mmCIF file of C-alpha atoms in Angstrom:
data_model
loop_
_atom_site.group_PDB
_atom_site.id
_atom_site.type_symbol
_atom_site.label_atom_id
_atom_site.label_comp_id
_atom_site.label_asym_id
_atom_site.label_seq_id
_atom_site.Cartn_x
_atom_site.Cartn_y
_atom_site.Cartn_z
ATOM 1 C CA MET L 1 56.152 59.746 21.355
ATOM 2 C CA LYS L 2 55.578 57.187 18.633
ATOM 3 C CA ALA L 3 55.482 57.543 14.836
ATOM 4 C CA ALA L 4 52.548 56.373 12.738
ATOM 5 C CA ILE L 5 51.528 56.763 9.102
ATOM 6 C CA SER L 6 48.041 57.472 7.810
ATOM 7 C CA GLY L 7 46.582 54.717 5.659
ATOM 8 C CA GLU L 8 44.507 57.194 3.656
ATOM 9 C CA THR L 9 46.821 57.976 0.733
ATOM 10 C CA LEU L 10 47.458 54.343 -0.191
ATOM 11 C CA GLY L 11 43.971 53.167 0.734
ATOM 12 C CA SER L 12 42.592 53.915 -2.710
ATOM 13 C CA VAL L 13 45.170 51.781 -4.525
ATOM 14 C CA MET L 14 46.360 49.087 -2.105
ATOM 15 C CA LYS L 15 44.932 46.411 0.158
ATOM 16 C CA LEU L 16 45.789 46.526 3.845
ATOM 17 C CA GLU L 17 48.429 43.793 3.491
ATOM 18 C CA ASP L 18 50.302 45.760 0.840
ATOM 19 C CA ILE L 19 50.108 49.000 2.815
ATOM 20 C CA LEU L 20 51.505 47.331 5.927
ATOM 21 C CA SER L 21 54.299 45.821 3.856
ATOM 22 C CA VAL L 22 55.264 49.331 2.708
ATOM 23 C CA PHE L 23 55.125 50.623 6.268
ATOM 24 C CA GLN L 24 57.178 47.683 7.481
ATOM 25 C CA ARG L 25 59.911 48.453 4.950
ATOM 26 C CA ASN L 26 60.046 51.962 6.410
ATOM 27 C CA GLY L 27 60.268 50.653 9.977
ATOM 28 C CA ILE L 28 56.801 51.897 10.980
ATOM 29 C CA ARG L 29 54.764 49.726 13.346
ATOM 30 C CA PHE L 30 51.649 51.879 13.755
ATOM 31 C CA ILE L 31 48.922 52.800 11.270
ATOM 32 C CA GLU L 32 46.231 55.468 11.379
ATOM 33 C CA ILE L 33 43.492 53.411 9.830
ATOM 34 C CA TRP L 34 40.670 54.553 7.530
ATOM 35 C CA PRO L 35 37.511 52.664 6.478
ATOM 36 C CA GLU L 36 38.941 51.881 3.038
ATOM 37 C CA ASN L 37 41.851 50.058 4.712
ATOM 38 C CA ILE L 38 39.474 47.464 6.209
ATOM 39 C CA PRO L 39 38.113 44.753 3.879
ATOM 40 C CA VAL L 40 34.370 44.444 3.316
ATOM 41 C CA LYS L 41 32.781 41.417 4.997
ATOM 42 C CA ALA L 42 32.237 38.415 2.746
ATOM 43 C CA GLY L 43 28.731 38.433 1.298
ATOM 44 C CA LYS L 44 28.132 42.042 2.327
ATOM 45 C CA THR L 45 27.780 45.153 0.195
ATOM 46 C CA LEU L 46 29.875 48.225 0.872
ATOM 47 C CA VAL L 47 27.613 50.842 2.451
ATOM 48 C CA HIS L 48 29.912 53.843 1.895
ATOM 49 C CA LYS L 49 33.645 54.227 1.450
ATOM 50 C CA ARG L 50 33.832 56.629 4.421
ATOM 51 C CA LEU L 51 31.962 54.361 6.841
ATOM 52 C CA TYR L 52 32.876 51.281 8.875
ATOM 53 C CA ALA L 53 29.512 49.583 8.273
ATOM 54 C CA ASN L 54 29.947 46.054 6.828
ATOM 55 C CA ARG L 55 33.717 46.192 7.302
ATOM 56 C CA ASP L 56 35.451 42.995 8.455
ATOM 57 C CA VAL L 57 37.274 44.245 11.541
ATOM 58 C CA GLU L 58 38.232 40.724 12.633
ATOM 59 C CA LYS L 59 39.935 40.061 9.311
ATOM 60 C CA ALA L 60 41.749 43.391 9.585
ATOM 61 C CA LYS L 61 42.966 42.386 13.060
ATOM 62 C CA GLN L 62 44.378 39.162 11.657
ATOM 63 C CA ILE L 63 46.249 41.056 8.942
ATOM 64 C CA LEU L 64 47.566 43.605 11.425
ATOM 65 C CA ASP L 65 48.785 40.835 13.718
ATOM 66 C CA ARG L 66 50.523 39.100 10.828
ATOM 67 C CA TYR L 67 52.458 42.268 10.055
ATOM 68 C CA GLN L 68 53.024 43.068 13.747
ATOM 69 C CA THR L 69 51.359 46.451 13.291
ATOM 70 C CA GLU L 70 49.141 48.248 15.799
ATOM 71 C CA VAL L 71 46.414 50.808 15.182
ATOM 72 C CA ALA L 72 47.389 54.256 16.438
ATOM 73 C CA CYS L 73 44.069 55.825 15.575
ATOM 74 C CA VAL L 74 40.802 55.121 13.758
ATOM 75 C CA CYS L 75 39.736 57.867 11.334
ATOM 76 C CA PHE L 76 36.161 58.883 10.608
ATOM 77 C CA GLY L 77 35.919 61.136 7.579
ATOM 78 C CA ALA L 78 32.153 61.322 7.057
ATOM 79 C CA GLY L 79 32.331 65.078 7.577
ATOM 80 C CA PHE L 80 33.957 65.366 4.154
ATOM 81 C CA ASP L 81 30.849 63.943 2.462
ATOM 82 C CA LYS L 82 27.974 66.417 2.044
ATOM 83 C CA GLU L 83 25.223 63.787 2.105
ATOM 84 C CA LEU L 84 26.527 62.051 5.224
ATOM 85 C CA ALA L 85 27.064 65.382 6.965
ATOM 86 C CA ALA L 86 23.497 66.447 6.169
ATOM 87 C CA ASP L 87 22.041 63.540 8.175
ATOM 88 C CA PRO L 88 22.850 63.992 11.890
ATOM 89 C CA THR L 89 21.166 60.714 12.875
ATOM 90 C CA LEU L 90 23.204 58.636 10.428
ATOM 91 C CA PHE L 91 26.378 60.594 11.170
ATOM 92 C CA ALA L 92 25.965 60.068 14.923
ATOM 93 C CA ALA L 93 25.343 56.335 14.557
ATOM 94 C CA GLU L 94 28.347 55.863 12.301
ATOM 95 C CA LEU L 95 30.653 57.921 14.515
ATOM 96 C CA GLU L 96 29.564 55.672 17.372
ATOM 97 C CA ARG L 97 30.434 52.678 15.170
ATOM 98 C CA ALA L 98 33.891 54.195 14.588
ATOM 99 C CA VAL L 99 34.394 54.350 18.371
ATOM 100 C CA GLU L 100 33.464 50.682 18.662
ATOM 101 C CA THR L 101 35.809 49.861 15.772
ATOM 102 C CA ALA L 102 38.631 51.605 17.624
ATOM 103 C CA TYR L 103 37.831 49.557 20.712
ATOM 104 C CA GLN L 104 37.915 46.334 18.683
ATOM 105 C CA LEU L 105 41.247 47.287 17.103
ATOM 106 C CA GLY L 106 42.870 48.392 20.358
ATOM 107 C CA ALA L 107 43.132 52.074 19.415
ATOM 108 C CA LYS L 108 42.574 54.819 21.976
ATOM 109 C CA VAL L 109 41.658 57.629 19.568
ATOM 110 C CA VAL L 110 39.064 58.277 16.873
ATOM 111 C CA ASN L 111 40.105 61.168 14.647
ATOM 112 C CA HIS L 112 37.104 62.919 13.071
ATOM 113 C CA TYR L 113 36.141 66.084 11.204
ATOM 114 C CA CYS L 114 33.401 68.735 11.146
ATOM 115 C CA TYR L 115 33.849 70.066 7.626
ATOM 116 C CA HIS L 116 30.434 69.908 5.883
ATOM 117 C CA VAL L 117 28.767 69.533 9.269
ATOM 118 C CA ALA L 118 29.679 73.151 10.055
ATOM 119 C CA MET L 119 31.321 75.139 7.265
ATOM 120 C CA GLU L 120 30.339 78.509 8.741
ATOM 121 C CA LYS L 121 32.331 79.901 11.656
ATOM 122 C CA ASP L 122 29.236 81.150 13.473
ATOM 123 C CA VAL L 123 27.182 77.919 13.645
ATOM 124 C CA PRO L 124 25.749 77.694 17.191
ATOM 125 C CA PHE L 125 27.373 74.822 19.051
ATOM 126 C CA PHE L 126 24.037 73.454 20.297
ATOM 127 C CA LYS L 127 23.092 72.641 16.698
ATOM 128 C CA LEU L 128 26.117 70.331 16.466
ATOM 129 C CA LYS L 129 25.404 68.336 19.607
ATOM 130 C CA PRO L 130 23.139 65.787 17.829
ATOM 131 C CA TYR L 131 26.132 64.771 15.706
ATOM 132 C CA TYR L 132 28.312 63.934 18.699
ATOM 133 C CA GLU L 133 26.346 63.126 21.864
ATOM 134 C CA ARG L 134 25.771 59.482 20.998
ATOM 135 C CA ALA L 135 29.439 58.860 20.180
ATOM 136 C CA ILE L 136 30.567 60.712 23.306
ATOM 137 C CA ARG L 137 28.535 58.333 25.470
ATOM 138 C CA LYS L 138 30.142 55.363 23.723
ATOM 139 C CA ALA L 139 33.586 56.952 23.976
ATOM 140 C CA GLU L 140 33.177 57.488 27.702
ATOM 141 C CA GLN L 141 32.084 53.888 28.109
ATOM 142 C CA ARG L 142 34.989 52.514 26.061
ATOM 143 C CA LYS L 143 37.527 55.130 27.222
ATOM 144 C CA ILE L 144 38.264 56.123 23.630
ATOM 145 C CA TYR L 145 39.113 59.747 22.820
ATOM 146 C CA LEU L 146 37.169 61.544 20.106
ATOM 147 C CA ALA L 147 39.818 63.813 18.585
ATOM 148 C CA LEU L 148 38.325 66.547 16.398
ATOM 149 C CA GLU L 149 40.811 67.679 13.770
ATOM 150 C CA ASN L 150 41.048 71.330 12.774
ATOM 151 C CA GLU L 151 40.478 72.211 9.128
ATOM 152 C CA ALA L 152 41.032 75.508 7.297
ATOM 153 C CA HIS L 153 37.533 75.700 5.813
ATOM 154 C CA ASP L 154 35.138 74.936 8.680
ATOM 155 C CA ILE L 155 34.160 75.999 12.187
ATOM 156 C CA THR L 156 37.429 74.620 13.626
ATOM 157 C CA GLN L 157 39.732 76.836 11.547
ATOM 158 C CA SER L 158 40.849 79.032 14.463
ATOM 159 C CA PRO L 159 42.515 77.684 17.622
ATOM 160 C CA GLU L 160 40.115 79.754 19.737
ATOM 161 C CA GLY L 161 37.141 78.301 17.866
ATOM 162 C CA MET L 162 38.404 74.770 18.382
ATOM 163 C CA LYS L 163 39.006 75.388 22.086
ATOM 164 C CA ALA L 164 35.525 76.836 22.557
ATOM 165 C CA PHE L 165 33.888 73.910 20.746
ATOM 166 C CA VAL L 166 35.820 71.235 22.668
ATOM 167 C CA GLU L 167 35.028 72.880 26.003
ATOM 168 C CA TYR L 168 31.361 73.274 25.059
ATOM 169 C CA MET L 169 31.058 69.514 24.512
ATOM 170 C CA ASP L 170 32.148 69.106 28.149
ATOM 171 C CA SER L 171 33.603 65.585 28.069
ATOM 172 C CA GLU L 172 37.024 64.266 29.020
ATOM 173 C CA TYR L 173 36.776 62.091 25.921
ATOM 174 C CA PHE L 174 36.000 64.852 23.399
ATOM 175 C CA GLN L 175 39.323 66.565 22.648
ATOM 176 C CA THR L 176 41.364 67.598 19.605
ATOM 177 C CA ASN L 177 43.781 66.195 17.081
ATOM 178 C CA PHE L 178 46.329 68.973 16.611
ATOM 179 C CA ASP L 179 47.471 69.798 13.075
ATOM 180 C CA ALA L 180 49.729 72.877 13.097
ATOM 181 C CA THR L 181 49.859 73.027 9.303
ATOM 182 C CA ASN L 182 46.074 73.114 9.001
ATOM 183 C CA TYR L 183 46.130 76.172 11.270
ATOM 184 C CA TYR L 184 48.794 77.684 9.023
ATOM 185 C CA GLN L 185 46.550 77.014 6.020
ATOM 186 C CA ALA L 186 43.816 78.965 7.832
ATOM 187 C CA GLY L 187 46.148 81.932 8.363
ATOM 188 C CA TYR L 188 47.145 81.236 11.974
ATOM 189 C CA GLU L 189 50.522 80.577 13.553
ATOM 190 C CA GLY L 190 50.376 76.807 13.968
ATOM 191 C CA PHE L 191 53.234 76.738 16.448
ATOM 192 C CA PRO L 192 53.738 78.080 19.012
ATOM 193 C CA TYR L 193 50.515 80.134 19.126
ATOM 194 C CA ALA L 194 47.840 77.554 18.235
ATOM 195 C CA TYR L 195 49.636 74.926 20.307
ATOM 196 C CA GLU L 196 49.664 77.165 23.383
ATOM 197 C CA VAL L 197 45.923 77.806 23.026
ATOM 198 C CA LEU L 198 45.088 74.102 22.748
ATOM 199 C CA LYS L 199 47.820 72.099 24.498
ATOM 200 C CA GLU L 200 45.604 70.926 27.370
ATOM 201 C CA HIS L 201 43.158 69.386 24.854
ATOM 202 C CA ILE L 202 45.603 67.619 22.490
ATOM 203 C CA VAL L 203 45.305 63.805 22.424
ATOM 204 C CA HIS L 204 46.680 63.134 18.925
ATOM 205 C CA VAL L 205 49.006 64.976 16.547
ATOM 206 C CA HIS L 206 49.337 65.119 12.758
ATOM 207 C CA ILE L 207 52.782 66.006 11.464
ATOM 208 C CA LYS L 208 53.106 67.528 8.011
ATOM 209 C CA ASN L 209 54.245 70.878 6.650
ATOM 210 C CA GLY L 210 53.077 73.494 4.202
ATOM 211 C CA CYS L 211 54.141 76.601 2.323
ATOM 212 C CA PHE L 212 52.944 78.824 -0.517
ATOM 213 C CA TYR L 213 52.780 77.144 -3.894
ATOM 214 C CA HIS L 214 55.409 78.544 -6.268
ATOM 215 C CA PRO L 215 55.974 76.316 -9.306
ATOM 216 C CA GLU L 216 59.043 78.318 -10.279
ATOM 217 C CA PHE L 217 60.721 77.061 -7.094
ATOM 218 C CA GLY L 218 60.376 73.458 -8.258
ATOM 219 C CA HIS L 219 57.319 72.520 -6.235
ATOM 220 C CA GLU L 220 55.346 69.697 -7.789
ATOM 221 C CA GLU L 221 51.710 69.753 -8.859
ATOM 222 C CA GLN L 222 50.942 66.486 -7.054
ATOM 223 C CA CYS L 223 51.831 68.134 -3.725
ATOM 224 C CA ARG L 224 49.505 71.122 -4.122
ATOM 225 C CA GLY L 225 46.533 71.361 -1.775
ATOM 226 C CA ARG L 226 43.390 73.454 -1.491
ATOM 227 C CA LYS L 227 43.093 77.194 -1.138
ATOM 228 C CA MET L 228 44.261 78.821 2.055
ATOM 229 C CA THR L 229 41.873 80.898 4.158
ATOM 230 C CA GLY L 230 42.076 83.783 6.619
ATOM 231 C CA ARG L 231 44.972 86.180 6.079
ATOM 232 C CA PHE L 232 46.381 83.884 3.356
ATOM 233 C CA ALA L 233 43.112 83.634 1.415
ATOM 234 C CA GLY L 234 43.677 83.383 -2.323
ATOM 235 C CA SER L 235 46.973 81.517 -2.013
ATOM 236 C CA GLU L 236 47.327 77.801 -2.536
ATOM 237 C CA ILE L 237 49.085 75.561 -0.064
ATOM 238 C CA TYR L 238 51.848 73.209 -1.131
ATOM 239 C CA TYR L 239 52.909 70.226 1.016
ATOM 240 C CA PRO L 240 56.677 69.664 1.141
ATOM 241 C CA TYR L 241 58.510 67.209 3.380
ATOM 242 C CA MET L 242 57.716 67.971 7.015
ATOM 243 C CA GLN L 243 61.199 69.406 7.624
ATOM 244 C CA ASP L 244 61.070 71.817 4.666
ATOM 245 C CA GLY L 245 57.966 73.985 5.058
ATOM 246 C CA ALA L 246 56.924 77.193 6.764
ATOM 247 C CA VAL L 247 55.665 75.580 9.985
ATOM 248 C CA ASN L 248 58.102 75.138 12.888
ATOM 249 C CA ILE L 249 57.823 71.357 13.194
ATOM 250 C CA ASP L 250 61.143 71.108 15.068
ATOM 251 C CA GLY L 251 59.853 73.445 17.754
ATOM 252 C CA LEU L 252 56.542 71.593 17.972
ATOM 253 C CA LEU L 253 58.240 68.234 18.483
ATOM 254 C CA ARG L 254 60.528 69.641 21.170
ATOM 255 C CA ARG L 255 57.594 71.233 22.987
ATOM 256 C CA LEU L 256 55.509 68.061 22.814
ATOM 257 C CA GLU L 257 58.353 66.109 24.400
ATOM 258 C CA ARG L 258 58.958 68.745 27.048
ATOM 259 C CA ASP L 259 55.268 68.863 27.929
ATOM 260 C CA GLY L 260 55.127 65.093 28.376
ATOM 261 C CA TYR L 261 53.108 64.146 25.311
ATOM 262 C CA THR L 262 53.413 60.358 24.863
ATOM 263 C CA GLY L 263 50.926 59.812 22.053
ATOM 264 C CA PHE L 264 51.340 59.445 18.305
ATOM 265 C CA CYS L 265 52.794 61.755 15.695
ATOM 266 C CA THR L 266 51.127 60.646 12.485
ATOM 267 C CA MET L 267 52.638 61.366 9.099
ATOM 268 C CA GLU L 268 49.959 62.052 6.495
ATOM 269 C CA PRO L 269 51.532 62.931 3.139
ATOM 270 C CA HIS L 270 49.110 65.007 1.076
ATOM 271 C CA THR L 271 50.234 63.818 -2.318
ATOM 272 C CA THR L 272 49.783 60.979 -4.808
ATOM 273 C CA PRO L 273 50.317 57.308 -3.855
ATOM 274 C CA GLU L 274 53.438 57.257 -6.034
ATOM 275 C CA LYS L 275 54.977 60.385 -4.533
ATOM 276 C CA CYS L 276 54.152 59.439 -0.948
ATOM 277 C CA MET L 277 56.865 56.747 -1.018
ATOM 278 C CA ASP L 278 59.426 59.567 -1.088
ATOM 279 C CA PHE L 279 57.647 61.222 1.846
ATOM 280 C CA TYR L 280 57.769 58.006 3.880
ATOM 281 C CA ARG L 281 61.510 57.673 3.323
ATOM 282 C CA GLU L 282 62.364 61.295 4.099
ATOM 283 C CA GLU L 283 59.972 61.837 6.972
ATOM 284 C CA THR L 284 60.578 58.601 8.878
ATOM 285 C CA ALA L 285 64.301 59.398 8.784
ATOM 286 C CA TYR L 286 63.592 62.922 10.064
ATOM 287 C CA LEU L 287 61.491 61.664 12.982
ATOM 288 C CA ARG L 288 64.044 59.017 13.909
ATOM 289 C CA GLU L 289 66.736 61.680 14.125
ATOM 290 C CA ARG L 290 64.549 63.273 16.783
ATOM 291 C CA GLY L 291 64.084 60.048 18.733
ATOM 292 C CA ILE L 292 60.573 59.285 17.491
ATOM 293 C CA GLU L 293 60.282 55.666 16.378
#
């Protein structure tokens, strides 16, 4: 297994060069890249911050090479934007573009989200096919995995729901990005239960942790997330260091190794750009202690 860091948190305040410099100081050689990490092409107008349209992928490659950093995964977050999610034709075309961007950058995975595409648990799967069929064809051609990440507020909130959706899409290259803490946020046991349900479909892993938000215990406002759902509905989730929360991250890492997982474990601190520096320091040290570099 290899360690990576998401470029999302710093993407709003730093250029790619500066982000990679931070990662380099923490000994991390792999980035999970987001559209905002890639510069806009000279003379072009930014189409949307969540899209790869008009992004200068070649320039990004040059910067990555200069910092000896590889792309672990390309992220496509259009599902978090209501307008983009309401247009299946645009969404499909831009997800296909994300697959091609991954191919250009040498990544084998595109992490993506349903979210506003399907916020209700009972949306018929056939209605979602127009969002994904075009990208699946491109993914099969390029041998790039489309890894759908589970979220606590959409159709993927349960491990059974995720499994059913992935199997309905019926492609070797449409699988899941496993986030145990997102299952916890939805009221499910992230590990071992959700892992056991989904292990045959996992092609990418996000590593973070969560717990109930109790300010009297010293938890900080900048590490508080959205409301929890399911059996924990009404509570708020707080994101501590990955070794300090309610989710059994130690057990998950051991099981991944035992089961032969050789992909990436991506750290994605859910906090402010200033606070995430502490997360990088603490969490890279934690992963190194477990043999994940």
